[in-house]
PDB file of C-alpha atoms in Angstrom:
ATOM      1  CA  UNK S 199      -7.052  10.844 -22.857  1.00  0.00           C
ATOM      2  CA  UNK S 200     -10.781   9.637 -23.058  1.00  0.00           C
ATOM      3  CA  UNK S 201     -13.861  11.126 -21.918  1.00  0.00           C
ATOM      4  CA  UNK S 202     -16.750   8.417 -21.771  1.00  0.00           C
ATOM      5  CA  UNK S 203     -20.405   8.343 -20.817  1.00  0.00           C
ATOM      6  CA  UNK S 204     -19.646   7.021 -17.390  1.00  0.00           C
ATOM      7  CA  UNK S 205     -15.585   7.094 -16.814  1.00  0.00           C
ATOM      8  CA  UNK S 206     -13.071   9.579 -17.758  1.00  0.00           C
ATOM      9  CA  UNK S 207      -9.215   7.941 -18.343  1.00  0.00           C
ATOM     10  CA  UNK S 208      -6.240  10.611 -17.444  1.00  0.00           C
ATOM     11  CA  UNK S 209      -2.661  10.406 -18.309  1.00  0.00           C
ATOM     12  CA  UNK S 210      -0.298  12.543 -16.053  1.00  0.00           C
ATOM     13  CA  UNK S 211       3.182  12.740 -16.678  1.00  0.00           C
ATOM     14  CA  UNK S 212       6.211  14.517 -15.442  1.00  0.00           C
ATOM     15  CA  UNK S 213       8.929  15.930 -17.380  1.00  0.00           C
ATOM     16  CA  UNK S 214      12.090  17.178 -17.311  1.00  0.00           C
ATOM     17  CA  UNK S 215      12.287  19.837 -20.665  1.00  0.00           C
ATOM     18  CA  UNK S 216      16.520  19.975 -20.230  1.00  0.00           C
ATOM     19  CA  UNK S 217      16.869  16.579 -20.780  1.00  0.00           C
ATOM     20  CA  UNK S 218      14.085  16.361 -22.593  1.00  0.00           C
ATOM     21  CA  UNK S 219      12.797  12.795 -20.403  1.00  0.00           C
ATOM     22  CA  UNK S 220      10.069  11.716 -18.307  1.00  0.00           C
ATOM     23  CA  UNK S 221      10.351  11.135 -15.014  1.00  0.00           C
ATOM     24  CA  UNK S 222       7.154   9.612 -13.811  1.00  0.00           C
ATOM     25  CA  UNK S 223       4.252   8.899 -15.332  1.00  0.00           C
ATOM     26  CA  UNK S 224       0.522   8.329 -13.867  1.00  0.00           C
ATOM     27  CA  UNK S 225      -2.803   6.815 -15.649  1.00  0.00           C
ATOM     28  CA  UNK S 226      -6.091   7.490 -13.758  1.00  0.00           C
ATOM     29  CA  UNK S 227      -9.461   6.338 -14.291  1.00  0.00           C
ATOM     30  CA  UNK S 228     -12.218   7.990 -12.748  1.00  0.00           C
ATOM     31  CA  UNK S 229     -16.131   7.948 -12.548  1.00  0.00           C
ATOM     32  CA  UNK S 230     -19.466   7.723 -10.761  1.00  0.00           C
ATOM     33  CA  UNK S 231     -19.762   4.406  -8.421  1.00  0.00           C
ATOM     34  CA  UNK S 232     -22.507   2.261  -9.347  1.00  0.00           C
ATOM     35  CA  UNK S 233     -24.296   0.240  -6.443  1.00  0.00           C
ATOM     36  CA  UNK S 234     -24.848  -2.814  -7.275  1.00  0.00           C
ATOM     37  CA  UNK S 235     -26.523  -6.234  -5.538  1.00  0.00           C
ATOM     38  CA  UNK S 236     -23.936  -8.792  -6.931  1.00  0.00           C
ATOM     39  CA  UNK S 237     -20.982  -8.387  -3.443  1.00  0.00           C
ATOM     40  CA  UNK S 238     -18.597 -10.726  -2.225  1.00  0.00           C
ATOM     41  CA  UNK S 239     -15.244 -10.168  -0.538  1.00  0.00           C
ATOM     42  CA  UNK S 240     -13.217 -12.713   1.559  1.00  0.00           C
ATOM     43  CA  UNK S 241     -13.073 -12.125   5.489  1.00  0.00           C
ATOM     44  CA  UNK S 242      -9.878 -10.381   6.920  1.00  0.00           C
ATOM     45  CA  UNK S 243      -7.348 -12.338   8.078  1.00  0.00           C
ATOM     46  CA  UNK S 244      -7.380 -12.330  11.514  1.00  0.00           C
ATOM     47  CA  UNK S 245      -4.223 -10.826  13.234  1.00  0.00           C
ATOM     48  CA  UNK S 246      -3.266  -9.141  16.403  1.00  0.00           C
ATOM     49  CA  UNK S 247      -4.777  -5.936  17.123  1.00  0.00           C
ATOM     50  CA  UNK S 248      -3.393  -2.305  16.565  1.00  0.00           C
ATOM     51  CA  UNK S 249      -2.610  -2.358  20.644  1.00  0.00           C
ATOM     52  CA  UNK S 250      -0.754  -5.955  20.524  1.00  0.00           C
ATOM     53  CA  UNK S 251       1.467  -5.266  18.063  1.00  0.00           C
ATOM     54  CA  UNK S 252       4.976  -4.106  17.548  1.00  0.00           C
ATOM     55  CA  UNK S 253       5.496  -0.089  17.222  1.00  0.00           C
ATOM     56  CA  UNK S 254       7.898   0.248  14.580  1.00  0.00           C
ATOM     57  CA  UNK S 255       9.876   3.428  16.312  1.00  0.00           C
ATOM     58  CA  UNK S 256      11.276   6.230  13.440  1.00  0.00           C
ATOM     59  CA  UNK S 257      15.102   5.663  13.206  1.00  0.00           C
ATOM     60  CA  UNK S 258      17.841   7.648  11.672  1.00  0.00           C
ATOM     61  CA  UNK S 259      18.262   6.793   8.067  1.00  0.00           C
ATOM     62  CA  UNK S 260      14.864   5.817   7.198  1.00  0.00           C
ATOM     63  CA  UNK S 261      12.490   7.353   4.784  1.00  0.00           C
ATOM     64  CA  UNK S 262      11.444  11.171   5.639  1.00  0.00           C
ATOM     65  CA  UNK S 263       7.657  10.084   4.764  1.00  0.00           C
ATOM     66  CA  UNK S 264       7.750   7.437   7.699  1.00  0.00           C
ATOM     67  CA  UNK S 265       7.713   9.972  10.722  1.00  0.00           C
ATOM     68  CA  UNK S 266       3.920  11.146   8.839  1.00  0.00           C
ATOM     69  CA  UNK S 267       2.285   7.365  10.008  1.00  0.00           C
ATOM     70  CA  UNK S 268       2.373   5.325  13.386  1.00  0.00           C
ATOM     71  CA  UNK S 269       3.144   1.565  11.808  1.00  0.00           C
ATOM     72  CA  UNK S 270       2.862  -1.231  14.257  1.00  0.00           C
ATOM     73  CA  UNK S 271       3.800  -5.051  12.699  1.00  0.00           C
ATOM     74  CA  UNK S 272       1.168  -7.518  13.185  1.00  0.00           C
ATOM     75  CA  UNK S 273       3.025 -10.355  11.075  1.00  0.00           C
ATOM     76  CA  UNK S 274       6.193 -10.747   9.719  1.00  0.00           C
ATOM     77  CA  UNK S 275       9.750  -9.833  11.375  1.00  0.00           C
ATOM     78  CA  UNK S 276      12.026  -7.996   9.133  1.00  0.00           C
ATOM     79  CA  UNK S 277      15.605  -8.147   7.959  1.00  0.00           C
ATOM     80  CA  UNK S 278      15.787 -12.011   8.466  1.00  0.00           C
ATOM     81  CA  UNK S 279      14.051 -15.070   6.829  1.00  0.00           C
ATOM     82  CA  UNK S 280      10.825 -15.821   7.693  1.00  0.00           C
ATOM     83  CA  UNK S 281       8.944 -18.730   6.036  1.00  0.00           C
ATOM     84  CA  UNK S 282       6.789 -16.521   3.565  1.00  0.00           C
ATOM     85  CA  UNK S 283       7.361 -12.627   2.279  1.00  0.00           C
ATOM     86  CA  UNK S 284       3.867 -12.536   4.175  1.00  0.00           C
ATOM     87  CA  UNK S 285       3.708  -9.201   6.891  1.00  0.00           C
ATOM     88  CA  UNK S 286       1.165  -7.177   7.980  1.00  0.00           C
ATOM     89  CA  UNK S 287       1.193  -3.872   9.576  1.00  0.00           C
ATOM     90  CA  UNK S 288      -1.557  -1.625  10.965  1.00  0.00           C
ATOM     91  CA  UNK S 289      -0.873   1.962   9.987  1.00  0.00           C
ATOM     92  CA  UNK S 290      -2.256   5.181  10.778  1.00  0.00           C
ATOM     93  CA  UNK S 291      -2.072   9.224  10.042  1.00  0.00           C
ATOM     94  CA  UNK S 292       0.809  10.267  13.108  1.00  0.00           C
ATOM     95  CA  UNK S 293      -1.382  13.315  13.599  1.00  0.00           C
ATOM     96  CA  UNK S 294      -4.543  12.107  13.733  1.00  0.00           C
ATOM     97  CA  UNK S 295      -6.372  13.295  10.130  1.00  0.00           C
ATOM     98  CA  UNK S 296      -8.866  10.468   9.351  1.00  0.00           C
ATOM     99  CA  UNK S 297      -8.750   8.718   6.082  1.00  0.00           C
ATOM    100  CA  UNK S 298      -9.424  10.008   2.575  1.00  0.00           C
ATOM    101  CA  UNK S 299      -8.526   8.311  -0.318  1.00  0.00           C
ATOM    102  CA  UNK S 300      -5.493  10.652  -0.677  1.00  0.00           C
ATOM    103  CA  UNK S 301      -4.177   9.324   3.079  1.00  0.00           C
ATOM    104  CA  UNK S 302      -5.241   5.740   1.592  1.00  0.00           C
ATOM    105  CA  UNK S 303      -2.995   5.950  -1.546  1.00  0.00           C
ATOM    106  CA  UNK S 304      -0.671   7.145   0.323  1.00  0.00           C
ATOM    107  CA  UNK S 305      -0.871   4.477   3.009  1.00  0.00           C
ATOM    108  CA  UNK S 306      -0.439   2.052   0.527  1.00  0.00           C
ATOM    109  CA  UNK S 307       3.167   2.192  -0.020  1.00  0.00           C
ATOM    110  CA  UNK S 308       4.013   2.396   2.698  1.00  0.00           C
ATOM    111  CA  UNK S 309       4.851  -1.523   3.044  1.00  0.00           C
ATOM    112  CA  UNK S 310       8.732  -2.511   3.626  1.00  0.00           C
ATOM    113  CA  UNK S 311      10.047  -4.493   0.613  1.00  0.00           C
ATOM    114  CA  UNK S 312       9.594  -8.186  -0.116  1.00  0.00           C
ATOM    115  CA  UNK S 313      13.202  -8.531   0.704  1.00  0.00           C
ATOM    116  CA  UNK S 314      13.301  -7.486   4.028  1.00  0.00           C
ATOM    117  CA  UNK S 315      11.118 -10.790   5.016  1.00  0.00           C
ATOM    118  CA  UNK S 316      13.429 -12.801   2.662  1.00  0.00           C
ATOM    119  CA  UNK S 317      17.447 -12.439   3.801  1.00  0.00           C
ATOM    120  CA  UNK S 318      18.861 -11.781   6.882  1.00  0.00           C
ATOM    121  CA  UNK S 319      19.583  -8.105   6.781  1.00  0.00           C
ATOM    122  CA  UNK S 320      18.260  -5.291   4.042  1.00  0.00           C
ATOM    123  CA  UNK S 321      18.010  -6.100   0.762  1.00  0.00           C
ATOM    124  CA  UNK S 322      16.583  -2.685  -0.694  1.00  0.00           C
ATOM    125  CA  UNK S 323      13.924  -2.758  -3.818  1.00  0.00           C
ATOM    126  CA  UNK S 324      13.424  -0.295  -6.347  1.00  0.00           C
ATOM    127  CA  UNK S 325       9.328   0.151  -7.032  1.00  0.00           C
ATOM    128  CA  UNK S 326       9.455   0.376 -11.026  1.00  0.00           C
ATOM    129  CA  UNK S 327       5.365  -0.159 -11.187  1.00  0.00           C
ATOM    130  CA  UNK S 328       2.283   0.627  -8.476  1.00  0.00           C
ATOM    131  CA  UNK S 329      -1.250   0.333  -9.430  1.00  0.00           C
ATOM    132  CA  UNK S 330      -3.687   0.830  -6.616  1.00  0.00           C
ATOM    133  CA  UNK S 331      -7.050   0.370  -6.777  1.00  0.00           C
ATOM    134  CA  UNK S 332     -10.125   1.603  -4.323  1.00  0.00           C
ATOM    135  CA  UNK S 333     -12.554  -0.395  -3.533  1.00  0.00           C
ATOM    136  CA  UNK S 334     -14.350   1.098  -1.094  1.00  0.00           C
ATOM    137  CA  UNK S 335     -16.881   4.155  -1.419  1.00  0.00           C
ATOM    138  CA  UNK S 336     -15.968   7.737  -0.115  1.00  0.00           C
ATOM    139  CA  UNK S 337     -18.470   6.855   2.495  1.00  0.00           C
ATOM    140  CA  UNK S 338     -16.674   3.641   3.746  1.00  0.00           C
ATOM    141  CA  UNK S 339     -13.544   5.058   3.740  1.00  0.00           C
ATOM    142  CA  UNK S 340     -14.407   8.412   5.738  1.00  0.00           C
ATOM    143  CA  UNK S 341     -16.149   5.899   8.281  1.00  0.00           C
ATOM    144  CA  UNK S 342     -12.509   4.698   9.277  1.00  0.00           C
ATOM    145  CA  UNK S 343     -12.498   8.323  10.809  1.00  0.00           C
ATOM    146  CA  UNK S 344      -8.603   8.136  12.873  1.00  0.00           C
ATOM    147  CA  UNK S 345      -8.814   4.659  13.379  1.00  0.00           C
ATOM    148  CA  UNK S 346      -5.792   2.289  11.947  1.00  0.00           C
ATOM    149  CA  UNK S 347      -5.906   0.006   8.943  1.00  0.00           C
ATOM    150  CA  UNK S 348      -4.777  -3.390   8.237  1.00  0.00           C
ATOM    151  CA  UNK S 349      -2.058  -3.444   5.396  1.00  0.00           C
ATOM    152  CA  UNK S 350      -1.488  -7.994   4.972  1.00  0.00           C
ATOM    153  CA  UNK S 351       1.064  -7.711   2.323  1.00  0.00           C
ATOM    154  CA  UNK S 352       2.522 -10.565   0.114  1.00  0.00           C
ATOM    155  CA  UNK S 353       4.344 -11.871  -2.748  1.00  0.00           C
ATOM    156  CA  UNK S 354       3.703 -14.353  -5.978  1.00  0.00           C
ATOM    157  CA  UNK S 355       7.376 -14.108  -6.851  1.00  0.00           C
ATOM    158  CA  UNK S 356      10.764 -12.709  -5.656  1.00  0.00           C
ATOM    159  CA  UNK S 357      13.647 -14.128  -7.502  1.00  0.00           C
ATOM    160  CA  UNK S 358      16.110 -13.118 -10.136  1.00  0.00           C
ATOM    161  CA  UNK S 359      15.972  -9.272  -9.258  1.00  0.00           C
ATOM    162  CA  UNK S 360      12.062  -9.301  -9.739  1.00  0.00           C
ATOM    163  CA  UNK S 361       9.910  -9.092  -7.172  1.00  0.00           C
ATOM    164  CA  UNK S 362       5.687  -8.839  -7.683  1.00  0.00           C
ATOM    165  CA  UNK S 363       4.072  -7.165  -3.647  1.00  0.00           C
ATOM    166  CA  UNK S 364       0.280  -7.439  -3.091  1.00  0.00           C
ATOM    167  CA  UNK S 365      -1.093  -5.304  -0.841  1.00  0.00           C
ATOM    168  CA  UNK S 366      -5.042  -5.541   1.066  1.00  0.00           C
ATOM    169  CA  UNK S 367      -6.292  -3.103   3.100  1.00  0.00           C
ATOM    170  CA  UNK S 368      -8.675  -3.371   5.719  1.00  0.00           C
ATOM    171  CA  UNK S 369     -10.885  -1.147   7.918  1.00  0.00           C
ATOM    172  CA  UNK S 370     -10.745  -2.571  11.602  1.00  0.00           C
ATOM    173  CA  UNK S 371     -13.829  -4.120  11.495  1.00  0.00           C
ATOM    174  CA  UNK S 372     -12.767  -6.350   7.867  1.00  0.00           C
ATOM    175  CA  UNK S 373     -14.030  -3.959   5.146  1.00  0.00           C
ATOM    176  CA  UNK S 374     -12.015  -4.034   2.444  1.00  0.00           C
ATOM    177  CA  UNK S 375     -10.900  -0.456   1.564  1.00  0.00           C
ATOM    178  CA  UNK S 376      -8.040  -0.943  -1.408  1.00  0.00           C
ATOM    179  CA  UNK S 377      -5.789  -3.112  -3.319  1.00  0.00           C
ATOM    180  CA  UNK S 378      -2.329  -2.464  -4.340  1.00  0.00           C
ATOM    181  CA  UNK S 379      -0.132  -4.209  -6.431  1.00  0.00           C
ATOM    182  CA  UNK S 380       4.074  -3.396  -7.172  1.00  0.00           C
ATOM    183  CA  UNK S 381       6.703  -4.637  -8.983  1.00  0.00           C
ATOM    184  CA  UNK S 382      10.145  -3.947  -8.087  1.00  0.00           C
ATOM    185  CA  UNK S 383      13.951  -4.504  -8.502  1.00  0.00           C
ATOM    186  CA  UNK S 384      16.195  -5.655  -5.964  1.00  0.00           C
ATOM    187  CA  UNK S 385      19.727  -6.683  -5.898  1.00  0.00           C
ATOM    188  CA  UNK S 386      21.700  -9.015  -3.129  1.00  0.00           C
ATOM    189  CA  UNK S 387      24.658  -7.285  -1.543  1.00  0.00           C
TER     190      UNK S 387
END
């Protein structure tokens, strides 16, 4: 779209010529990192480890993409009402690649829906916007090597079909590596 000095903007988008639509559509910005003295970033929030918590086991029936990461739940106990959409999983590459930013975008979605911390049961969510932003330099992120990140995921708002997800991730040691944000659709059964 845009070629500047510093940062180049993309537009990606994928159509389908028969019915002449798109089907997805990506914007990416991209450029040199600048270091700079002016830092500040919040602690982590301090949760059980990767080794206390819960291994979420692959099932029957759920996404093909989740047999790829080992997902253990920190926070947060789906399909019933908890007192905030608040969860947080650790999640890691099943066989053992270390990070990249590709893995990291990847990782990013891979939180359940608002919903499921909401209702008793599934309420499934349609993603109709991601943005995902990395923080962290190609350096910080390759020194996560194998090891698990921290996904604490939230919401602003669920209600009325709508819901807004925030996503932070963390390196085990409280780096922050990304930010992902999501709005969705959802509808009660």
């Amino acid at each position: 779209m845009e070629q500047r000095r510093t940062l180049d903007f993309w537009q990606v988008s994928l159509n389908d010529p028969e019915q002449e639509r798109m089907l997805a559509s990506c914007q990416l910005v991209a450029g040199e990192r600048q270091t700079t003295t002016i830092s500040y970033e919040p602690p982590a929030p301090e949760l059980r480890s990767f080794e206390e918590s819960f291994p979420i086991p692959v099932r029957e029936g759920m996404p093909t993409w989740f047999s790829h990461y080992e997902i253990r739940l920190a926070k947060g106990r789906p399909f019933q009402v908890n007192s905030s959409p608040r969860s947080a999983t650790w999640v890691r590459e099943r066989d053992g690649r270390p990070l990249d930013d590709m893995a990291l975008l990847s990782i990013c979605d891979t939180p359940m829906p608002r919903t499921f911390f909401c209702a008793d049961g599934a309420t499934p969510a349609s993603t109709i916007a991601l943005g995902t932003h990395i923080y962290a330099t190609e350096a910080q992120v390759a020194e996560n090597k194998d090891a698990p990140v921290l996904l604490d995921t939230s919401a602003r708002v669920l209600r009325d079909g709508l819901i807004n997800q925030e996503t932070a991730v963390y390196r085990e040691d409280g780096v922050l590596l990304a930010m992902s944000y999501q709005t969705a659709l959802f509808r009660e059964r």
